[in-house]
Short mmCIF file of C-alpha atoms in Angstrom, two decimals:
data_model
loop_
_atom_site.label_atom_id
_atom_site.label_comp_id
_atom_site.label_asym_id
_atom_site.label_seq_id
_atom_site.Cartn_x
_atom_site.Cartn_y
_atom_site.Cartn_z
CA UNK S 208 -0.03 0.30 0.15
CA UNK S 209 1.52 3.33 -1.14
CA UNK S 210 1.19 6.06 1.45
CA UNK S 211 0.43 9.39 0.00
CA UNK S 212 0.59 12.82 2.09
CA UNK S 213 -0.04 16.35 0.56
CA UNK S 214 2.52 18.46 0.66
CA UNK S 215 1.15 20.89 3.16
CA UNK S 216 0.83 17.86 5.52
CA UNK S 217 4.40 16.58 4.83
CA UNK S 218 6.10 20.25 5.85
CA UNK S 219 4.22 20.15 8.67
CA UNK S 220 5.43 16.76 9.65
CA UNK S 221 9.31 17.67 9.09
CA UNK S 222 8.56 21.00 11.18
CA UNK S 223 7.14 18.80 14.08
CA UNK S 224 10.05 16.45 13.89
CA UNK S 225 12.59 19.32 13.75
CA UNK S 226 10.72 20.98 16.68
CA UNK S 227 10.38 17.71 18.74
CA UNK S 228 14.25 17.23 17.93
CA UNK S 229 15.22 20.57 19.11
CA UNK S 230 13.74 19.81 22.33
CA UNK S 231 16.40 16.76 22.68
CA UNK S 232 19.25 18.45 21.36
CA UNK S 233 19.87 22.46 21.99
CA UNK S 234 21.09 24.80 19.35
CA UNK S 235 24.67 25.27 20.06
CA UNK S 236 25.39 28.28 21.71
CA UNK S 237 27.04 30.12 18.94
CA UNK S 238 24.48 30.10 16.43
CA UNK S 239 21.75 31.16 18.96
CA UNK S 240 20.55 34.72 18.13
CA UNK S 241 20.39 37.35 20.58
CA UNK S 242 23.46 36.32 22.86
CA UNK S 243 26.58 38.85 24.00
CA UNK S 244 28.76 36.52 22.10
CA UNK S 245 26.76 36.93 18.92
CA UNK S 246 25.54 40.63 18.52
CA UNK S 247 23.63 41.26 15.64
CA UNK S 248 26.38 43.50 13.84
CA UNK S 249 28.46 40.70 13.87
CA UNK S 250 29.53 38.67 10.42
CA UNK S 251 31.01 35.77 11.40
CA UNK S 252 32.81 35.21 7.43
CA UNK S 253 34.49 38.14 7.65
CA UNK S 254 35.53 37.92 11.41
CA UNK S 255 36.64 34.09 10.68
CA UNK S 256 38.64 35.89 7.56
CA UNK S 257 40.16 38.60 9.24
CA UNK S 258 41.48 36.45 12.10
CA UNK S 259 43.15 33.94 9.83
CA UNK S 260 44.33 36.68 7.56
CA UNK S 261 46.03 38.14 11.01
CA UNK S 262 47.56 34.70 11.49
CA UNK S 263 48.74 34.67 8.00
CA UNK S 264 50.47 38.13 8.50
CA UNK S 265 52.12 37.15 12.03
CA UNK S 266 53.46 34.03 10.74
CA UNK S 267 55.30 36.19 7.89
CA UNK S 268 57.20 37.65 10.56
CA UNK S 269 57.12 34.65 13.53
CA UNK S 270 58.62 32.33 12.19
CA UNK S 271 59.17 33.63 8.52
CA UNK S 272 61.17 36.34 8.80
CA UNK S 273 62.85 34.86 12.14
CA UNK S 274 63.93 31.80 9.85
CA UNK S 275 64.96 33.68 6.89
CA UNK S 276 67.07 36.12 9.02
CA UNK S 277 69.09 33.43 10.79
CA UNK S 278 69.59 31.83 7.70
CA UNK S 279 70.75 34.44 5.43
CA UNK S 280 73.41 35.93 7.30
CA UNK S 281 76.91 34.54 8.31
CA UNK S 282 76.91 31.86 10.85
CA UNK S 283 78.34 33.83 13.56
CA UNK S 284 75.12 36.14 13.49
CA UNK S 285 72.22 33.57 13.04
CA UNK S 286 71.17 33.69 16.77
CA UNK S 287 71.42 37.82 17.02
CA UNK S 288 69.56 38.16 13.77
CA UNK S 289 67.09 35.82 14.70
CA UNK S 290 66.71 37.50 18.29
CA UNK S 291 65.96 41.10 16.86
CA UNK S 292 62.82 39.91 14.66
CA UNK S 293 61.64 37.75 18.05
CA UNK S 294 62.39 40.66 19.86
CA UNK S 295 60.50 42.87 17.96
CA UNK S 296 57.23 41.33 17.37
CA UNK S 297 56.93 40.74 21.15
CA UNK S 298 57.94 44.29 22.24
CA UNK S 299 55.59 45.92 19.44
CA UNK S 300 52.66 44.05 20.76
CA UNK S 301 52.75 45.06 24.08
CA UNK S 302 53.36 48.99 22.86
CA UNK S 303 50.73 48.54 20.68
CA UNK S 304 48.24 47.64 22.92
CA UNK S 305 49.15 49.78 25.86
CA UNK S 306 49.35 53.04 23.48
CA UNK S 307 50.35 52.73 19.69
CA UNK S 308 46.95 51.15 18.16
CA UNK S 309 45.09 54.26 19.10
CA UNK S 310 47.78 56.57 18.08
CA UNK S 311 47.56 55.10 14.50
CA UNK S 312 43.85 54.52 14.64
CA UNK S 313 41.78 56.40 17.09
CA UNK S 314 40.60 59.89 17.25
CA UNK S 315 42.56 62.63 15.92
CA UNK S 316 45.53 64.64 18.20
CA UNK S 317 47.14 66.14 14.79
CA UNK S 318 46.16 65.79 11.54
CA UNK S 319 48.84 63.33 10.98
CA UNK S 320 48.69 61.54 14.59
CA UNK S 321 46.21 60.11 16.81
CA UNK S 322 45.33 60.45 20.37
CA UNK S 323 47.33 57.30 22.27
CA UNK S 324 45.54 55.22 24.87
CA UNK S 325 45.20 51.56 25.76
CA UNK S 326 43.36 49.27 23.72
CA UNK S 327 42.84 46.46 26.76
CA UNK S 328 39.44 46.89 28.20
CA UNK S 329 36.23 44.83 27.66
CA UNK S 330 34.12 47.75 26.63
CA UNK S 331 36.42 48.80 24.33
CA UNK S 332 37.64 45.07 22.63
CA UNK S 333 34.06 43.86 22.44
CA UNK S 334 32.28 46.73 20.58
CA UNK S 335 31.96 46.97 16.91
CA UNK S 336 35.50 47.87 15.09
CA UNK S 337 35.66 51.12 13.92
CA UNK S 338 38.23 53.94 12.70
CA UNK S 339 36.28 56.54 14.12
CA UNK S 340 38.32 59.29 11.46
CA UNK S 341 37.84 57.70 8.15
CA UNK S 342 34.41 59.25 7.77
CA UNK S 343 34.91 61.36 4.38
CA UNK S 344 33.06 64.53 3.56
CA UNK S 345 32.55 66.19 0.05
CA UNK S 346 33.61 69.88 0.23
CA UNK S 347 29.98 70.79 1.23
CA UNK S 348 29.80 68.97 4.04
CA UNK S 349 27.70 65.86 3.33
CA UNK S 350 29.15 62.54 3.82
CA UNK S 351 30.63 61.35 0.96
CA UNK S 352 31.52 57.61 3.00
CA UNK S 353 31.05 56.75 6.14
CA UNK S 354 33.67 55.93 8.88
CA UNK S 355 35.10 52.36 8.42
CA UNK S 356 32.91 49.89 10.55
CA UNK S 357 33.83 46.13 9.85
CA UNK S 358 31.48 43.36 10.98
CA UNK S 359 33.93 42.10 13.86
CA UNK S 360 35.11 43.11 16.92
CA UNK S 361 37.56 45.85 17.79
CA UNK S 362 39.74 43.18 19.13
CA UNK S 363 40.10 41.69 15.87
CA UNK S 364 40.95 45.09 14.36
CA UNK S 365 43.40 45.60 17.18
CA UNK S 366 45.24 42.43 16.41
CA UNK S 367 45.24 42.39 12.89
CA UNK S 368 46.71 45.82 12.68
CA UNK S 369 49.28 45.05 15.31
CA UNK S 370 51.07 42.25 12.66
CA UNK S 371 51.55 45.06 10.18
CA UNK S 372 53.26 47.16 12.75
CA UNK S 373 55.39 44.30 13.83
CA UNK S 374 56.48 42.90 10.24
CA UNK S 375 57.43 46.60 9.38
CA UNK S 376 59.86 46.70 12.48
CA UNK S 377 61.52 43.48 11.42
CA UNK S 378 61.97 44.48 7.92
CA UNK S 379 63.97 47.45 9.29
CA UNK S 380 66.05 45.31 11.24
CA UNK S 381 67.17 43.61 8.14
CA UNK S 382 69.18 46.97 7.43
CA UNK S 383 71.18 46.98 10.60
CA UNK S 384 71.96 42.96 11.01
CA UNK S 385 75.55 42.05 11.96
CA UNK S 386 76.56 44.98 14.31
CA UNK S 387 73.69 47.01 15.68
CA UNK S 388 74.00 46.89 19.91
CA UNK S 389 71.27 44.67 20.89
CA UNK S 390 70.23 46.98 23.53
CA UNK S 391 70.42 49.77 21.33
CA UNK S 392 67.96 47.97 19.27
CA UNK S 393 65.58 47.04 22.31
CA UNK S 394 65.40 51.04 23.18
CA UNK S 395 65.03 51.89 19.35
CA UNK S 396 61.60 49.45 18.51
CA UNK S 397 59.46 51.18 21.07
CA UNK S 398 60.79 54.75 20.37
CA UNK S 399 60.19 54.11 16.55
CA UNK S 400 57.17 52.42 16.87
CA UNK S 401 55.52 55.98 18.48
CA UNK S 402 57.46 58.15 16.88
CA UNK S 403 57.41 57.07 13.20
CA UNK S 404 55.44 54.13 12.48
CA UNK S 405 52.11 55.49 14.16
CA UNK S 406 52.34 58.46 11.95
CA UNK S 407 52.45 56.99 8.57
CA UNK S 408 49.62 54.55 9.60
CA UNK S 409 46.96 57.33 10.84
CA UNK S 410 48.26 59.59 7.62
CA UNK S 411 47.43 57.15 5.01
CA UNK S 412 45.12 54.48 6.85
CA UNK S 413 43.37 55.97 9.80
CA UNK S 414 41.89 58.98 8.72
CA UNK S 415 44.69 61.55 8.55
CA UNK S 416 45.33 64.16 6.00
CA UNK S 417 46.48 61.79 3.23
CA UNK S 418 43.49 59.51 3.33
CA UNK S 419 41.02 62.46 3.10
CA UNK S 420 43.25 63.78 0.36
CA UNK S 421 42.42 60.45 -1.51
CA UNK S 422 46.31 58.92 -1.59
CA UNK S 423 46.14 55.02 -2.41
CA UNK S 424 48.11 53.01 -0.17
CA UNK S 425 46.11 49.76 -0.26
CA UNK S 426 47.95 47.45 2.05
CA UNK S 427 50.84 49.14 3.11
CA UNK S 428 53.29 50.36 0.16
CA UNK S 429 54.06 53.43 1.70
CA UNK S 430 53.11 52.47 5.80
CA UNK S 431 55.35 49.42 5.54
CA UNK S 432 57.79 49.14 2.92
CA UNK S 433 58.27 52.75 1.88
CA UNK S 434 59.25 53.73 5.90
CA UNK S 435 60.78 50.44 6.62
CA UNK S 436 63.36 51.01 3.48
CA UNK S 437 63.96 54.61 4.16
CA UNK S 438 64.27 54.17 7.95
CA UNK S 439 66.45 50.81 7.64
CA UNK S 440 68.66 52.90 5.43
CA UNK S 441 68.99 55.73 7.77
CA UNK S 442 69.51 53.70 10.56
CA UNK S 443 72.18 51.78 8.93
CA UNK S 444 73.91 55.03 8.21
CA UNK S 445 74.08 55.95 12.00
CA UNK S 446 74.73 52.56 13.48
CA UNK S 447 77.97 52.41 11.15
CA UNK S 448 79.22 49.60 9.21
CA UNK S 449 79.76 45.75 9.67
CA UNK S 450 83.52 44.68 10.07
CA UNK S 451 85.28 44.64 6.63
CA UNK S 452 85.63 40.98 6.69
CA UNK S 453 81.59 40.57 6.92
CA UNK S 454 81.39 43.37 4.13
CA UNK S 455 83.26 41.54 1.98
CA UNK S 456 82.20 38.24 2.53
CA UNK S 457 78.85 37.57 3.89
CA UNK S 458 77.49 33.92 2.93
CA UNK S 459 74.08 32.83 3.78
CA UNK S 460 74.72 29.93 6.59
CA UNK S 461 71.87 27.91 5.09
CA UNK S 462 70.24 28.56 1.54
CA UNK S 463 67.74 25.71 2.08
CA UNK S 464 66.18 27.12 5.65
CA UNK S 465 66.00 30.55 3.98
CA UNK S 466 63.69 29.32 1.19
CA UNK S 467 61.71 28.27 4.20
CA UNK S 468 61.53 31.50 5.74
CA UNK S 469 60.87 33.07 1.98
CA UNK S 470 57.99 30.65 1.71
CA UNK S 471 56.39 31.59 4.71
CA UNK S 472 56.67 35.04 3.70
CA UNK S 473 55.33 34.85 0.20
CA UNK S 474 52.30 32.74 1.22
CA UNK S 475 51.56 35.09 4.41
CA UNK S 476 51.35 38.00 2.30
CA UNK S 477 48.01 36.68 0.70
CA UNK S 478 46.59 37.53 4.52
CA UNK S 479 48.35 40.82 4.43
CA UNK S 480 46.84 42.01 1.08
CA UNK S 481 43.76 40.24 1.12
CA UNK S 482 42.91 41.12 4.56
CA UNK S 483 43.21 45.08 3.86
CA UNK S 484 39.83 45.81 2.50
CA UNK S 485 38.40 44.50 6.28
CA UNK S 486 35.93 41.70 4.68
CA UNK S 487 36.01 38.72 3.36
CA UNK S 488 34.65 40.75 -0.25
CA UNK S 489 35.49 41.12 -3.84
CA UNK S 490 38.37 43.31 -3.60
CA UNK S 491 39.75 40.65 -0.89
CA UNK S 492 40.08 38.03 -3.45
CA UNK S 493 41.40 40.11 -6.43
CA UNK S 494 44.22 41.51 -4.11
CA UNK S 495 45.24 37.81 -3.15
CA UNK S 496 45.47 37.17 -6.80
CA UNK S 497 47.25 40.03 -7.76
CA UNK S 498 49.70 39.60 -5.25
CA UNK S 499 50.95 35.99 -6.08
CA UNK S 500 50.65 37.02 -9.82
CA UNK S 501 53.04 40.08 -9.21
CA UNK S 502 55.39 38.13 -7.03
CA UNK S 503 55.94 35.25 -9.31
CA UNK S 504 56.45 37.80 -12.23
CA UNK S 505 58.95 39.60 -10.40
CA UNK S 506 60.69 36.49 -9.24
CA UNK S 507 61.31 35.34 -12.64
CA UNK S 508 62.34 38.59 -14.26
CA UNK S 509 64.84 38.97 -11.38
CA UNK S 510 66.06 35.30 -11.71
CA UNK S 511 66.21 35.95 -15.79
CA UNK S 512 68.30 38.91 -15.22
CA UNK S 513 70.93 37.24 -13.04
CA UNK S 514 71.32 34.55 -15.79
CA UNK S 515 71.77 37.02 -18.74
CA UNK S 516 74.22 38.94 -16.69
CA UNK S 517 75.82 36.50 -14.48
CA UNK S 518 75.19 33.40 -16.23
CA UNK S 519 73.93 31.69 -13.39
CA UNK S 520 70.15 31.77 -12.20
CA UNK S 521 70.66 32.75 -7.68
CA UNK S 522 68.61 31.40 -5.52
CA UNK S 523 69.19 34.76 -3.08
CA UNK S 524 68.25 36.77 -6.13
CA UNK S 525 65.08 34.77 -6.61
CA UNK S 526 64.03 35.57 -3.01
CA UNK S 527 64.95 39.23 -3.72
CA UNK S 528 62.60 39.26 -6.49
CA UNK S 529 59.90 37.79 -5.04
CA UNK S 530 60.54 40.16 -2.21
CA UNK S 531 60.27 43.04 -4.89
CA UNK S 532 57.25 41.78 -6.47
CA UNK S 533 55.27 41.42 -3.25
CA UNK S 534 56.33 45.00 -2.03
CA UNK S 535 55.49 46.53 -5.15
CA UNK S 536 52.02 45.15 -5.29
CA UNK S 537 50.95 45.89 -1.87
CA UNK S 538 49.78 49.49 -2.33
CA UNK S 539 47.44 48.52 -5.20
CA UNK S 540 46.74 45.16 -4.63
CA UNK S 541 42.96 45.61 -4.56
CA UNK S 542 42.44 48.36 -6.87
CA UNK S 543 44.43 47.07 -10.39
CA UNK S 544 43.82 44.64 -12.55
CA UNK S 545 45.49 41.34 -13.01
CA UNK S 546 47.40 42.48 -16.30
CA UNK S 547 48.70 45.35 -14.14
CA UNK S 548 49.84 42.89 -11.76
CA UNK S 549 52.14 41.56 -14.42
CA UNK S 550 53.37 44.84 -15.32
CA UNK S 551 54.08 45.81 -11.84
CA UNK S 552 55.69 42.51 -11.15
CA UNK S 553 57.85 42.84 -14.59
CA UNK S 554 59.19 46.30 -13.38
CA UNK S 555 59.72 45.13 -9.53
CA UNK S 556 61.66 42.19 -10.92
CA UNK S 557 63.87 44.60 -13.00
CA UNK S 558 64.14 48.14 -11.58
CA UNK S 559 65.35 47.19 -8.00
CA UNK S 560 67.46 44.86 -9.86
CA UNK S 561 69.01 47.46 -11.26
CA UNK S 562 69.34 49.72 -8.45
CA UNK S 563 70.96 46.69 -6.28
CA UNK S 564 73.00 45.03 -8.65
CA UNK S 565 74.22 47.90 -11.11
CA UNK S 566 73.49 51.43 -9.43
CA UNK S 567 74.64 50.30 -6.18
CA UNK S 568 78.26 49.60 -6.93
CA UNK S 569 78.43 52.97 -8.56
CA UNK S 570 76.96 55.15 -6.46
CA UNK S 571 79.33 56.55 -3.72
CA UNK S 572 76.52 57.39 -1.08
CA UNK S 573 74.97 54.03 -1.45
CA UNK S 574 78.40 52.33 -1.06
CA UNK S 575 79.11 54.40 2.11
CA UNK S 576 75.93 52.90 3.71
CA UNK S 577 76.34 49.09 4.89
CA UNK S 578 72.58 48.26 4.46
CA UNK S 579 72.89 44.63 5.34
CA UNK S 580 70.19 43.11 3.17
CA UNK S 581 69.65 45.92 0.93
CA UNK S 582 65.91 46.38 2.38
CA UNK S 583 66.64 49.73 0.68
CA UNK S 584 66.31 48.13 -2.80
CA UNK S 585 63.49 45.69 -2.01
CA UNK S 586 61.47 47.50 0.01
CA UNK S 587 61.97 51.30 -0.39
CA UNK S 588 62.62 51.15 -4.08
CA UNK S 589 59.84 48.33 -4.48
CA UNK S 590 57.35 50.34 -2.33
CA UNK S 591 57.83 53.70 -4.03
CA UNK S 592 57.52 52.21 -7.23
CA UNK S 593 54.11 50.45 -6.29
CA UNK S 594 52.85 53.66 -5.08
CA UNK S 595 53.71 55.25 -8.34
CA UNK S 596 52.48 52.62 -10.41
CA UNK S 597 49.60 52.13 -8.51
CA UNK S 598 48.72 56.34 -9.45
CA UNK S 599 49.14 55.32 -12.98
CA UNK S 600 46.89 51.57 -13.00
CA UNK S 601 44.15 51.93 -10.10
CA UNK S 602 41.31 50.96 -11.81
CA UNK S 603 38.01 53.17 -11.28
CA UNK S 604 35.40 50.52 -10.55
CA UNK S 605 37.85 48.83 -7.94
CA UNK S 606 38.34 51.64 -6.26
CA UNK S 607 34.98 52.41 -5.72
CA UNK S 608 34.59 49.44 -3.87
CA UNK S 609 37.29 50.33 -1.25
CA UNK S 610 38.63 53.77 -1.19
CA UNK S 611 36.81 56.97 0.61
CA UNK S 612 37.30 59.09 -2.31
CA UNK S 613 34.48 58.54 -4.92
CA UNK S 614 35.91 58.43 -8.47
CA UNK S 615 39.61 57.71 -7.66
CA UNK S 616 41.40 56.50 -10.86
CA UNK S 617 44.61 55.94 -11.80
CA UNK S 618 46.42 58.28 -14.84
CA UNK S 619 46.13 55.52 -17.01
CA UNK S 620 41.96 55.84 -16.91
CA UNK S 621 41.76 59.87 -17.79
CA UNK S 622 39.68 62.15 -16.08
CA UNK S 623 41.32 63.19 -12.81
CA UNK S 624 43.61 60.43 -12.87
CA UNK S 625 46.65 62.66 -13.40
CA UNK S 626 45.86 64.55 -10.20
CA UNK S 627 46.21 60.96 -8.39
CA UNK S 628 49.42 60.19 -9.63
CA UNK S 629 50.32 64.05 -8.18
CA UNK S 630 49.04 62.84 -4.61
CA UNK S 631 50.83 59.68 -4.75
CA UNK S 632 54.05 61.15 -5.47
CA UNK S 633 53.52 63.84 -2.49
CA UNK S 634 52.88 61.30 0.24
CA UNK S 635 55.97 59.17 -0.99
CA UNK S 636 57.96 62.49 -0.26
CA UNK S 637 56.23 62.69 3.13
CA UNK S 638 56.74 59.22 4.27
CA UNK S 639 60.53 59.44 3.19
CA UNK S 640 61.15 63.07 5.05
CA UNK S 641 59.23 61.83 8.00
CA UNK S 642 60.88 58.54 8.65
CA UNK S 643 64.32 60.11 7.54
CA UNK S 644 64.44 62.66 10.27
CA UNK S 645 62.37 60.92 13.08
CA UNK S 646 64.73 58.02 12.60
CA UNK S 647 67.76 60.40 12.72
CA UNK S 648 66.40 61.94 16.01
CA UNK S 649 65.63 58.72 17.60
CA UNK S 650 68.88 57.31 17.04
CA UNK S 651 70.89 60.11 18.23
CA UNK S 652 68.76 60.37 21.22
CA UNK S 653 69.56 56.76 22.21
CA UNK S 654 73.16 57.36 21.28
CA UNK S 655 73.35 59.64 24.29
CA UNK S 656 73.10 56.50 26.51
CA UNK S 657 74.60 53.96 24.79
CA UNK S 658 76.58 53.27 21.57
CA UNK S 659 74.59 51.85 18.88
CA UNK S 660 77.19 49.70 17.01
CA UNK S 661 78.81 46.88 18.99
CA UNK S 662 82.00 46.95 20.45
CA UNK S 663 84.91 45.63 17.91
CA UNK S 664 85.47 42.35 20.22
CA UNK S 665 82.08 41.26 19.81
CA UNK S 666 81.90 42.11 16.03
CA UNK S 667 84.68 39.59 15.62
CA UNK S 668 83.12 36.54 17.58
CA UNK S 669 79.41 37.32 17.07
CA UNK S 670 76.64 35.53 18.56
CA UNK S 671 78.82 33.61 21.07
CA UNK S 672 79.93 36.80 22.42
CA UNK S 673 76.51 38.66 22.17
CA UNK S 674 73.89 36.10 23.64
CA UNK S 675 76.72 33.02 24.99
CA UNK S 676 74.77 31.07 22.51
CA UNK S 677 75.72 29.51 18.80
CA UNK S 678 73.12 28.51 16.33
CA UNK S 679 74.65 25.15 15.17
CA UNK S 680 75.97 22.54 17.81
CA UNK S 681 78.76 20.94 15.79
CA UNK S 682 81.69 19.05 16.99
CA UNK S 683 84.83 20.99 16.47
CA UNK S 684 83.16 24.34 15.53
CA UNK S 685 84.15 26.08 18.68
CA UNK S 686 82.74 25.81 22.18
CA UNK S 687 79.23 24.38 21.87
CA UNK S 688 78.30 22.54 25.42
CA UNK S 689 79.95 23.23 28.39
CA UNK S 690 78.50 20.91 31.06
CA UNK S 691 79.90 23.04 33.90
CA UNK S 692 77.66 26.45 32.48
CA UNK S 693 74.74 24.21 31.22
CA UNK S 694 74.43 21.04 33.13
CA UNK S 695 74.75 17.51 32.48
CA UNK S 696 73.00 16.39 29.22
CA UNK S 697 72.32 13.02 31.25
CA UNK S 698 70.63 14.68 33.92
CA UNK S 699 72.07 12.90 37.06
CA UNK S 700 75.87 12.97 37.13
CA UNK S 701 78.64 13.22 34.26
CA UNK S 702 79.93 10.05 32.46
CA UNK S 703 83.63 9.07 34.11
CA UNK S 704 86.21 7.23 32.25
CA UNK S 705 84.60 3.98 34.00
CA UNK S 706 80.98 4.29 31.82
CA UNK S 707 80.83 2.28 29.19
CA UNK S 708 79.60 4.92 26.89
CA UNK S 709 82.66 7.66 27.57
CA UNK S 710 85.08 7.99 24.52
CA UNK S 711 88.20 8.88 25.63
CA UNK S 712 89.09 10.47 22.50
CA UNK S 713 86.54 13.31 22.30
CA UNK S 714 88.62 16.95 23.17
CA UNK S 715 85.47 18.83 23.84
CA UNK S 716 81.99 17.74 24.45
CA UNK S 717 80.57 14.39 24.86
CA UNK S 718 80.32 11.40 22.49
CA UNK S 719 77.70 8.50 22.94
CA UNK S 720 78.54 5.27 21.26
CA UNK S 721 75.01 3.70 20.38
#
């Protein structure tokens, strides 16, 4: 016998079944309505993506750049280089939540600076995120675009922006590796964050005068790359050079590990540029695709130039090309078309290559300043190039999706596009000037209390003199393990000549016969 139920009765039966089931199995709290943990303004997709993007950007620094720095330098500087990055990551976070976040994204104090205050309380962190100074007006006083209010808590925004501040500081460190006094670096990090980074961030992102003028810095070509490159170059000048022997020969101690750090940097950049719109939206998708296109193109161009001019493809060169491609696309990742990302990749793989490999060797100024990892070329030159190219290639429809000034466009798209290029140029000059002056003042102030450069004996020895530690515990490569200082590796007692595993032929350390 066939049982036939009218559609309406079938629907009611299913509804009753779901109701009965609901009485037995409660709906998970996160999916109930009207709970304090799930306010009506919360978009779980945007929040999930933004926290994921934050984690990706954080991984670029810790462990990405920590690994890259530890492996790309001479062996005797591996520990010190990694520690400078590790310290900066931790110190920036504490300064960020105590004062600096609201200097960069809070209420206006000056047209280029916000009012500093803690970002620690529940009332502040649990409410909907808002950048209060980003509301933009027409000349007649009407609102052109409202203040930025992402659909997630302020806590998400605070952490996301921290990861950008941290990586800027760590990129800067690349210019002074191998000789900066570690105590001077520990003092420099919070001072530069307060007096330099927050100014650029507020001016271009937080609602400052460059933001409202319509300058495009989608995800930090100026705030991060141009500023770190200029500040790093300035710091390298004031700190002084490495030892002559280190400048003449500074081979990486582990090329494969360097590639691992570079891979984390590349993959993490999807969060870097994909998180910049503060939402899981169309510009985020475009930005992620463009980011990878530009990086790949730049890497291939840099490698091709190495082969043409030097006869061999360089792995270190490929990493440099990858970084210039990433830095160049950053100011325009979500507002340029993908064919433009290829153009930017071609130029970022060739122009910084020229300044680093050709111009650097002919310039007296560039030769005088010992920029250890060439941060000036890979970030300042590439970031400036990207900002100016954005002024040429920014696509109007994409601009209207993310920018506060309606009608923004690059010069190649006509109308007022020529003004956009001029804005990009003026903003670059401001960022360059501010970082040059602020970095100089900070370092001269620190120099009153302590030397900026390590003493000669520490420069000769490296990590063991500075930290009492070395990167690799290899027999015959200096003192690696002293049981009198560090305790026995066997825990209870030292081996004696009567122990069957004792090897009397070892001059240092212990050899265990398994």
